[in-house]
Amino acid sequence: MAIIKKSGNNRCWRGCGEIGTLLHCWWDCKLVQPLWKTVWQFLKDVELEIPFDPAIPLLGIYPKDYKSCCYK
């Protein structure tokens, strides 16, 4: 189990030096962008076209008009 320590450091924990907001650390950080681009390329390769939007992986919120391959 991880122990969360209160810290006065508000910089990105990935080490890029930017302000470390949740959105930045998991989506906007230049060090994590290659991961998301790879994930979206994989989804495109398996013919799952979804918008490149942080709400989808971070919050599980999909566009209203999006139909997954699991729906009939």
CSV table of N, CA and C in Angstrom, one decimal:
chain,number,residue,atom,x,y,z
A,1,MET,N,0.8,-1.2,0.0
A,1,MET,CA,0.0,0.0,0.0
A,1,MET,C,0.9,1.2,0.0
A,2,ALA,N,0.5,2.2,-0.8
A,2,ALA,CA,1.3,3.4,-1.0
A,2,ALA,C,1.0,4.4,0.1
A,3,ILE,N,2.0,5.1,0.6
A,3,ILE,CA,1.8,6.2,1.6
A,3,ILE,C,1.9,7.5,0.8
A,4,ILE,N,0.8,8.3,1.0
A,4,ILE,CA,0.8,9.6,0.3
A,4,ILE,C,1.3,10.6,1.3
A,5,LYS,N,2.4,11.3,0.9
A,5,LYS,CA,3.0,12.4,1.8
A,5,LYS,C,2.6,13.7,1.3
A,6,LYS,N,2.3,14.6,2.2
A,6,LYS,CA,2.0,16.0,1.8
A,6,LYS,C,3.3,16.7,1.5
A,7,SER,N,3.3,17.3,0.4
A,7,SER,CA,4.6,18.0,-0.1
A,7,SER,C,4.3,19.4,-0.5
A,8,GLY,N,5.2,20.3,-0.4
A,8,GLY,CA,5.1,21.6,-0.8
A,8,GLY,C,5.4,21.8,-2.3
A,9,ASN,N,5.9,20.7,-2.9
A,9,ASN,CA,6.3,20.7,-4.3
A,9,ASN,C,5.1,20.5,-5.2
A,10,ASN,N,4.8,21.5,-6.0
A,10,ASN,CA,3.6,21.4,-6.9
A,10,ASN,C,4.0,21.1,-8.4
A,11,ARG,N,5.2,20.6,-8.6
A,11,ARG,CA,5.6,20.3,-9.9
A,11,ARG,C,5.2,18.9,-10.4
A,12,CYS,N,5.2,18.7,-11.7
A,12,CYS,CA,4.8,17.4,-12.2
A,12,CYS,C,5.8,16.3,-11.7
A,13,TRP,N,5.2,15.2,-11.2
A,13,TRP,CA,6.0,14.2,-10.7
A,13,TRP,C,6.7,13.4,-11.7
A,14,ARG,N,6.4,13.6,-13.0
A,14,ARG,CA,7.1,12.9,-14.1
A,14,ARG,C,8.5,13.6,-14.3
A,15,GLY,N,8.7,14.8,-13.8
A,15,GLY,CA,10.0,15.4,-13.9
A,15,GLY,C,10.1,16.4,-15.1
A,16,CYS,N,9.0,16.9,-15.7
A,16,CYS,CA,9.1,17.8,-16.8
A,16,CYS,C,9.3,19.3,-16.3
A,17,GLY,N,9.0,19.5,-15.0
A,17,GLY,CA,9.2,20.9,-14.5
A,17,GLY,C,7.9,21.8,-14.5
A,18,GLU,N,6.9,21.3,-15.2
A,18,GLU,CA,5.6,22.1,-15.2
A,18,GLU,C,4.8,22.0,-13.9
A,19,ILE,N,3.8,22.8,-13.8
A,19,ILE,CA,2.9,22.7,-12.6
A,19,ILE,C,2.2,21.4,-12.8
A,20,GLY,N,2.1,20.6,-11.7
A,20,GLY,CA,1.6,19.3,-11.7
A,20,GLY,C,0.2,19.1,-11.4
A,21,THR,N,-0.7,19.7,-12.2
A,21,THR,CA,-2.2,19.4,-12.0
A,21,THR,C,-2.5,18.0,-12.5
A,22,LEU,N,-3.6,17.5,-12.1
A,22,LEU,CA,-4.0,16.1,-12.5
A,22,LEU,C,-4.1,16.0,-14.0
A,23,LEU,N,-4.7,17.0,-14.6
A,23,LEU,CA,-4.8,16.9,-16.1
A,23,LEU,C,-3.4,17.0,-16.7
A,24,HIS,N,-2.5,17.8,-16.2
A,24,HIS,CA,-1.2,17.9,-16.8
A,24,HIS,C,-0.4,16.5,-16.6
A,25,CYS,N,-0.4,16.0,-15.4
A,25,CYS,CA,0.4,14.8,-15.1
A,25,CYS,C,-0.1,13.6,-15.9
A,26,TRP,N,-1.4,13.5,-16.2
A,26,TRP,CA,-1.9,12.3,-16.9
A,26,TRP,C,-2.2,12.5,-18.4
A,27,TRP,N,-2.2,13.8,-18.8
A,27,TRP,CA,-2.6,14.0,-20.2
A,27,TRP,C,-1.7,15.0,-21.0
A,28,ASP,N,-1.5,16.2,-20.4
A,28,ASP,CA,-0.7,17.2,-21.1
A,28,ASP,C,0.8,17.1,-21.1
A,29,CYS,N,1.3,16.4,-20.1
A,29,CYS,CA,2.8,16.3,-19.9
A,29,CYS,C,3.4,15.8,-21.2
A,30,LYS,N,4.5,16.5,-21.6
A,30,LYS,CA,5.2,16.1,-22.8
A,30,LYS,C,5.8,14.7,-22.7
A,31,LEU,N,6.0,14.2,-21.4
A,31,LEU,CA,6.6,12.9,-21.2
A,31,LEU,C,5.5,11.8,-21.3
A,32,VAL,N,4.3,12.1,-21.2
A,32,VAL,CA,3.2,11.1,-21.2
A,32,VAL,C,2.5,11.1,-22.6
A,33,GLN,N,2.7,12.2,-23.4
A,33,GLN,CA,2.0,12.3,-24.7
A,33,GLN,C,2.3,11.1,-25.6
A,34,PRO,N,3.6,10.6,-25.7
A,34,PRO,CA,3.9,9.5,-26.5
A,34,PRO,C,3.0,8.3,-26.2
A,35,LEU,N,2.8,8.1,-24.9
A,35,LEU,CA,2.0,6.9,-24.4
A,35,LEU,C,0.6,7.1,-25.0
A,36,TRP,N,-0.1,8.2,-24.9
A,36,TRP,CA,-1.4,8.4,-25.3
A,36,TRP,C,-1.5,8.3,-26.8
A,37,LYS,N,-0.5,8.8,-27.5
A,37,LYS,CA,-0.5,8.7,-29.0
A,37,LYS,C,-0.4,7.2,-29.4
A,38,THR,N,0.4,6.5,-28.7
A,38,THR,CA,0.5,5.0,-29.0
A,38,THR,C,-0.8,4.3,-28.7
A,39,VAL,N,-1.5,4.6,-27.6
A,39,VAL,CA,-2.8,4.0,-27.3
A,39,VAL,C,-3.8,4.3,-28.4
A,40,TRP,N,-3.9,5.6,-28.8
A,40,TRP,CA,-4.9,6.0,-29.8
A,40,TRP,C,-4.5,5.4,-31.2
A,41,GLN,N,-3.3,5.2,-31.5
A,41,GLN,CA,-2.9,4.5,-32.7
A,41,GLN,C,-3.3,3.1,-32.7
A,42,PHE,N,-3.1,2.4,-31.5
A,42,PHE,CA,-3.5,1.0,-31.4
A,42,PHE,C,-5.0,0.9,-31.6
A,43,LEU,N,-5.8,1.8,-31.0
A,43,LEU,CA,-7.2,1.8,-31.1
A,43,LEU,C,-7.7,2.0,-32.6
A,44,LYS,N,-7.0,2.9,-33.2
A,44,LYS,CA,-7.2,3.1,-34.7
A,44,LYS,C,-6.9,1.8,-35.5
A,45,ASP,N,-5.8,1.2,-35.1
A,45,ASP,CA,-5.4,0.0,-35.8
A,45,ASP,C,-6.4,-1.2,-35.7
A,46,VAL,N,-7.1,-1.2,-34.5
A,46,VAL,CA,-8.1,-2.3,-34.3
A,46,VAL,C,-9.5,-1.7,-34.7
A,47,GLU,N,-9.5,-0.6,-35.4
A,47,GLU,CA,-10.8,0.0,-35.9
A,47,GLU,C,-11.7,0.5,-34.9
A,48,LEU,N,-11.2,1.0,-33.8
A,48,LEU,CA,-12.0,1.7,-32.8
A,48,LEU,C,-11.7,3.2,-32.8
A,49,GLU,N,-12.4,3.9,-33.6
A,49,GLU,CA,-12.2,5.4,-33.8
A,49,GLU,C,-12.9,6.1,-32.7
A,50,ILE,N,-12.1,6.7,-31.7
A,50,ILE,CA,-12.7,7.5,-30.7
A,50,ILE,C,-11.9,8.9,-30.7
A,51,PRO,N,-12.5,9.9,-30.3
A,51,PRO,CA,-11.9,11.2,-30.2
A,51,PRO,C,-10.7,11.3,-29.3
A,52,PHE,N,-9.6,12.0,-29.6
A,52,PHE,CA,-8.4,12.2,-28.8
A,52,PHE,C,-8.8,13.2,-27.7
A,53,ASP,N,-9.4,12.7,-26.7
A,53,ASP,CA,-10.0,13.6,-25.6
A,53,ASP,C,-9.6,13.1,-24.3
A,54,PRO,N,-9.1,13.9,-23.4
A,54,PRO,CA,-8.7,13.4,-22.0
A,54,PRO,C,-9.8,12.9,-21.2
A,55,ALA,N,-11.0,13.3,-21.4
A,55,ALA,CA,-12.2,12.8,-20.6
A,55,ALA,C,-12.4,11.3,-20.8
A,56,ILE,N,-12.0,10.8,-21.9
A,56,ILE,CA,-12.3,9.4,-22.2
A,56,ILE,C,-11.4,8.5,-21.3
A,57,PRO,N,-10.1,8.6,-21.4
A,57,PRO,CA,-9.3,7.7,-20.5
A,57,PRO,C,-9.3,8.1,-19.0
A,58,LEU,N,-9.4,9.4,-18.7
A,58,LEU,CA,-9.3,9.8,-17.3
A,58,LEU,C,-10.6,9.7,-16.6
A,59,LEU,N,-11.7,9.9,-17.2
A,59,LEU,CA,-13.0,9.9,-16.5
A,59,LEU,C,-13.9,8.9,-17.1
A,60,GLY,N,-13.6,8.3,-18.2
A,60,GLY,CA,-14.5,7.3,-18.8
A,60,GLY,C,-15.8,7.9,-19.4
A,61,ILE,N,-15.6,9.2,-19.8
A,61,ILE,CA,-16.8,9.9,-20.4
A,61,ILE,C,-16.6,9.9,-21.9
A,62,TYR,N,-17.6,9.3,-22.6
A,62,TYR,CA,-17.5,9.2,-24.0
A,62,TYR,C,-18.5,10.1,-24.7
A,63,PRO,N,-18.3,10.6,-25.9
A,63,PRO,CA,-19.3,11.4,-26.6
A,63,PRO,C,-20.6,10.7,-26.7
A,64,LYS,N,-21.7,11.5,-26.6
A,64,LYS,CA,-23.1,10.9,-26.7
A,64,LYS,C,-23.3,10.0,-27.9
A,65,ASP,N,-22.7,10.5,-29.1
A,65,ASP,CA,-23.0,9.8,-30.3
A,65,ASP,C,-22.0,8.6,-30.6
A,66,TYR,N,-21.1,8.3,-29.6
A,66,TYR,CA,-20.1,7.2,-29.8
A,66,TYR,C,-20.8,5.9,-29.5
A,67,LYS,N,-20.6,5.0,-30.4
A,67,LYS,CA,-21.2,3.6,-30.2
A,67,LYS,C,-20.0,2.7,-30.2
A,68,SER,N,-19.8,2.0,-29.1
A,68,SER,CA,-18.7,1.0,-29.0
A,68,SER,C,-19.0,-0.2,-29.8
A,69,CYS,N,-18.1,-1.0,-30.1
A,69,CYS,CA,-18.3,-2.3,-30.8
A,69,CYS,C,-19.1,-3.3,-30.0
A,70,CYS,N,-19.2,-3.1,-28.7
A,70,CYS,CA,-20.0,-4.0,-27.9
A,70,CYS,C,-21.5,-3.8,-27.9
A,71,TYR,N,-21.9,-2.6,-28.4
A,71,TYR,CA,-23.3,-2.3,-28.5
A,71,TYR,C,-23.9,-3.0,-29.8
A,72,LYS,N,-25.1,-3.4,-29.7
A,72,LYS,CA,-25.8,-4.0,-30.9
A,72,LYS,C,-26.9,-3.0,-31.4
